Short mmCIF file of C-alpha atoms in Angstrom, two decimals:
data_model
loop_
_atom_site.label_atom_id
_atom_site.label_comp_id
_atom_site.label_asym_id
_atom_site.label_seq_id
_atom_site.Cartn_x
_atom_site.Cartn_y
_atom_site.Cartn_z
CA UNK A 152 28.65 119.43 26.00
CA UNK A 153 25.37 117.56 26.46
CA UNK A 154 24.89 114.75 24.03
CA UNK A 155 28.51 114.62 22.89
CA UNK A 156 31.31 113.54 25.22
CA UNK A 157 34.22 115.99 25.24
CA UNK A 158 36.77 113.22 24.82
CA UNK A 159 34.89 111.91 21.77
CA UNK A 160 34.83 115.34 20.17
CA UNK A 161 38.57 115.72 20.78
CA UNK A 162 39.23 112.24 19.38
CA UNK A 163 37.34 113.17 16.21
CA UNK A 164 39.20 116.46 15.89
CA UNK A 165 42.53 114.66 16.10
CA UNK A 166 41.50 112.08 13.52
CA UNK A 167 40.33 114.52 10.81
CA UNK A 168 43.17 117.07 11.07
CA UNK A 169 44.17 119.27 9.29
CA UNK A 170 40.44 119.89 8.73
CA UNK A 171 38.35 121.22 11.61
CA UNK A 172 35.12 119.50 12.71
CA UNK A 173 33.08 122.58 11.82
CA UNK A 174 34.51 122.85 8.33
CA UNK A 175 34.26 119.13 7.58
CA UNK A 176 30.66 119.08 8.76
CA UNK A 177 29.71 122.13 6.71
CA UNK A 178 31.20 120.62 3.57
CA UNK A 179 29.64 117.18 4.04
CA UNK A 180 26.22 118.55 5.00
CA UNK A 181 26.07 120.79 1.93
CA UNK A 182 27.06 117.83 -0.27
CA UNK A 183 24.41 115.57 1.25
CA UNK A 184 21.79 118.32 1.12
CA UNK A 185 22.54 118.98 -2.54
CA UNK A 186 22.19 115.26 -3.32
CA UNK A 187 18.66 115.29 -1.93
CA UNK A 188 17.77 118.45 -3.83
CA UNK A 189 19.15 117.10 -7.10
CA UNK A 190 17.37 113.74 -6.74
CA UNK A 191 14.13 115.48 -5.82
CA UNK A 192 14.28 117.64 -8.93
CA UNK A 193 14.79 114.58 -11.13
CA UNK A 194 11.71 112.89 -9.72
CA UNK A 195 9.56 115.65 -11.21
CA UNK A 196 10.73 114.55 -14.66
CA UNK A 197 9.85 110.88 -14.22
CA UNK A 198 6.44 111.12 -15.85
CA UNK A 199 4.75 111.60 -19.19
CA UNK A 200 1.23 111.31 -20.63
CA UNK A 201 1.25 107.57 -19.99
CA UNK A 202 1.88 107.93 -16.28
CA UNK A 203 4.68 108.44 -13.80
CA UNK A 204 7.47 106.18 -12.50
CA UNK A 205 9.02 107.98 -9.59
CA UNK A 206 9.26 106.06 -6.32
CA UNK A 207 11.56 105.45 -3.35
CA UNK A 208 13.93 103.39 -5.45
CA UNK A 209 14.36 106.01 -8.20
CA UNK A 210 14.91 108.75 -5.61
CA UNK A 211 17.46 106.69 -3.70
CA UNK A 212 19.28 105.72 -6.86
CA UNK A 213 19.52 109.31 -8.10
CA UNK A 214 20.71 110.50 -4.69
CA UNK A 215 23.39 107.80 -4.52
CA UNK A 216 24.61 108.49 -8.07
CA UNK A 217 24.89 112.20 -7.28
CA UNK A 218 27.10 111.44 -4.24
CA UNK A 219 29.32 109.01 -6.13
CA UNK A 220 29.74 111.18 -9.22
CA UNK A 221 30.35 114.44 -7.36
CA UNK A 222 32.55 113.22 -4.50
CA UNK A 223 35.74 114.38 -6.21
CA UNK A 224 34.51 117.98 -6.01
CA UNK A 225 35.03 117.80 -2.25
CA UNK A 226 38.79 117.87 -2.86
CA UNK A 227 38.47 121.61 -3.57
CA UNK A 228 37.15 122.17 -0.05
CA UNK A 229 38.85 119.59 2.20
CA UNK A 230 42.60 119.57 2.74
CA UNK A 231 44.50 116.40 1.82
CA UNK A 232 41.35 114.56 0.67
CA UNK A 233 41.51 111.49 -1.56
CA UNK A 234 38.33 110.00 -3.00
CA UNK A 235 38.22 106.20 -3.43
CA UNK A 236 35.35 104.76 -5.46
CA UNK A 237 36.76 101.25 -5.76
CA UNK A 238 35.05 98.00 -4.82
CA UNK A 239 31.54 99.45 -5.22
CA UNK A 240 32.09 101.67 -2.22
CA UNK A 241 32.79 105.34 -1.60
CA UNK A 242 35.49 106.29 0.91
CA UNK A 243 36.70 109.80 1.63
CA UNK A 244 40.30 109.43 2.71
CA UNK A 245 42.11 111.95 4.92
CA UNK A 246 45.69 111.45 6.16
CA UNK A 247 44.67 109.50 9.32
CA UNK A 248 41.21 108.14 8.51
CA UNK A 249 39.05 106.68 5.76
CA UNK A 250 35.57 108.18 6.14
CA UNK A 251 32.75 105.83 5.13
CA UNK A 252 29.46 107.71 4.59
CA UNK A 253 26.27 105.61 4.54
CA UNK A 254 22.58 106.19 5.03
CA UNK A 255 20.69 104.94 8.07
CA UNK A 256 16.93 105.17 7.99
CA UNK A 257 16.21 106.09 11.61
CA UNK A 258 19.54 107.14 13.13
CA UNK A 259 22.72 105.34 14.14
CA UNK A 260 21.14 103.25 16.93
CA UNK A 261 18.42 101.63 14.80
CA UNK A 262 18.72 98.47 12.68
CA UNK A 263 20.43 98.78 9.29
CA UNK A 264 18.59 97.20 6.40
CA UNK A 265 20.02 95.83 3.17
CA UNK A 266 23.55 95.20 4.37
CA UNK A 267 25.77 94.28 1.43
CA UNK A 268 28.70 91.88 1.83
CA UNK A 269 31.17 94.75 1.45
CA UNK A 270 29.41 96.94 4.01
CA UNK A 271 29.23 94.01 6.39
CA UNK A 272 32.98 93.51 5.98
CA UNK A 273 33.74 97.20 6.49
CA UNK A 274 31.66 97.37 9.65
CA UNK A 275 32.86 94.04 11.00
CA UNK A 276 35.76 93.24 13.30
CA UNK A 277 35.87 89.57 12.34
CA UNK A 278 38.97 87.92 10.81
CA UNK A 279 38.70 86.95 7.12
CA UNK A 280 36.56 83.85 6.51
CA UNK A 281 38.50 82.91 3.40
CA UNK A 282 41.05 80.23 4.29
CA UNK A 283 43.51 81.24 1.58
CA UNK A 284 43.49 84.86 2.76
CA UNK A 285 44.26 83.73 6.33
CA UNK A 286 46.96 81.26 5.35
CA UNK A 287 48.78 83.61 3.00
CA UNK A 288 48.30 86.65 5.24
CA UNK A 289 46.66 88.49 2.37
CA UNK A 290 44.98 91.84 2.89
CA UNK A 291 41.22 91.71 3.36
CA UNK A 292 39.09 94.07 1.27
CA UNK A 293 38.65 96.28 4.32
CA UNK A 294 42.42 96.48 4.91
CA UNK A 295 43.08 97.20 1.25
CA UNK A 296 40.42 99.94 1.17
CA UNK A 297 41.51 101.82 4.30
CA UNK A 298 45.21 101.33 3.42
CA UNK A 299 46.61 101.74 6.90
CA UNK A 300 44.13 104.38 8.03
CA UNK A 301 41.55 104.06 10.78
CA UNK A 302 37.99 103.64 9.55
CA UNK A 303 35.65 106.50 10.54
CA UNK A 304 31.94 105.72 10.08
CA UNK A 305 29.71 108.60 8.93
CA UNK A 306 26.05 107.54 9.15
CA UNK A 307 23.51 110.08 7.93
CA UNK A 308 19.73 110.38 7.69
CA UNK A 309 17.60 112.08 5.08
CA UNK A 310 14.43 111.94 3.04
CA UNK A 311 13.03 113.54 -0.06
CA UNK A 312 10.64 115.63 1.99
CA UNK A 313 13.19 117.04 4.44
CA UNK A 314 16.57 116.62 2.79
CA UNK A 315 19.55 115.71 4.97
CA UNK A 316 18.40 115.65 8.59
CA UNK A 317 21.34 114.30 10.58
CA UNK A 318 25.01 113.38 10.44
CA UNK A 319 27.11 111.46 12.92
CA UNK A 320 30.73 110.31 13.09
CA UNK A 321 32.23 107.52 15.17
CA UNK A 322 33.66 104.04 15.35
CA UNK A 323 31.80 100.83 16.06
CA UNK A 324 31.24 97.23 15.12
CA UNK A 325 28.25 95.69 13.35
CA UNK A 326 26.50 93.10 15.49
CA UNK A 327 23.57 91.57 13.61
CA UNK A 328 21.77 94.56 12.08
CA UNK A 329 22.89 97.01 14.79
CA UNK A 330 26.15 98.96 15.20
CA UNK A 331 27.67 98.67 18.68
CA UNK A 332 29.27 102.11 18.94
CA UNK A 333 32.56 102.44 20.79
CA UNK A 334 32.10 106.20 20.52
CA UNK A 335 30.00 108.51 18.39
CA UNK A 336 29.56 112.26 17.90
CA UNK A 337 26.47 114.01 16.54
CA UNK A 338 27.53 116.56 13.93
CA UNK A 339 25.31 119.62 13.66
CA UNK A 340 25.88 122.15 10.93
CA UNK A 341 24.09 125.32 9.81
CA UNK A 342 21.94 124.61 6.74
CA UNK A 343 22.57 128.21 5.75
CA UNK A 344 25.87 130.02 6.35
CA UNK A 345 26.50 132.45 9.11
CA UNK A 346 29.03 131.15 11.57
CA UNK A 347 28.98 128.36 14.06
CA UNK A 348 26.90 127.81 17.17
CA UNK A 349 26.74 125.02 19.71
CA UNK A 350 23.43 123.19 19.43
CA UNK A 351 23.86 119.68 20.86
CA UNK A 352 21.67 116.76 19.83
CA UNK A 353 21.19 114.18 22.60
CA UNK A 354 21.96 110.70 21.41
CA UNK A 355 21.60 107.47 23.39
CA UNK A 356 23.82 105.80 25.96
CA UNK A 357 27.38 105.46 24.66
CA UNK A 358 30.09 103.22 26.14
CA UNK A 359 32.73 105.22 28.04
CA UNK A 360 35.92 105.57 25.96
CA UNK A 361 39.42 106.52 27.06
CA UNK A 362 39.71 110.11 28.23
CA UNK A 363 41.70 112.57 26.09
CA UNK A 364 43.26 115.68 27.56
CA UNK A 365 42.46 119.17 26.34
CA UNK A 366 39.37 121.21 25.58
CA UNK A 367 37.12 119.93 22.75
CA UNK A 368 36.29 122.17 19.78
CA UNK A 369 32.73 123.44 19.42
CA UNK A 370 30.37 121.93 16.90
CA UNK A 371 28.17 123.98 14.54
CA UNK A 372 24.33 123.79 14.27
CA UNK A 373 22.31 121.73 11.78
CA UNK A 374 18.84 122.88 10.79
CA UNK A 375 16.68 120.36 8.87
CA UNK A 376 15.59 121.16 5.34
CA UNK A 377 12.02 122.61 5.26
CA UNK A 378 9.49 119.95 4.32
CA UNK A 379 8.55 120.11 0.66
CA UNK A 380 6.26 118.43 -1.85
CA UNK A 381 7.74 115.24 -3.16
CA UNK A 382 7.43 112.55 -5.77
CA UNK A 383 8.05 109.71 -3.34
CA UNK A 384 8.57 109.21 0.34
CA UNK A 385 12.21 108.09 0.09
#
């Protein structure tokens, strides 16, 4: 499959079982798409006879709050899902992995802006800097959050004009403002229902991982949201 390495697709399928890649992608894409729609609708209300106050910040805040406040609804659609909103983060926990969704402005290979301390720790492979934590062998925040699971990164792109435009899944380490991906898969899902199709999205060069046996599952197709009028460019 062009753009996605078969062994990476198989690795992802093993990690998210008992859910399939197609089903997980459909559920997450609809959730992300709905967050853009809901935030867009709210921007139209941010005005009165004195003026308006919608902007990139208000759109991004409304979109984030939608995701945080509605995440538990995903338990009705994904088998064995636990939602963890602790430590100012949002993790979607399956039996083997803790899925960390986060927005990237221009795709997974571009610099990440506004990296919080917690995000830096989640994306880092460095030992704890706190001396007491090291000496007492205490759990780091990352270890406490994933609770024995592997961390699966889920970067996504989207804007008010187009909605959710891309989703990826993989594992990598933050180096400066860039993620050095060990492996990554582009997830494509149909914006409207109707079955699954293979529609690969070429990514960039990816380091060669270990090879897994077996045939990889097919991925569904993502179609971007039609461009629409907007209150901001976020």
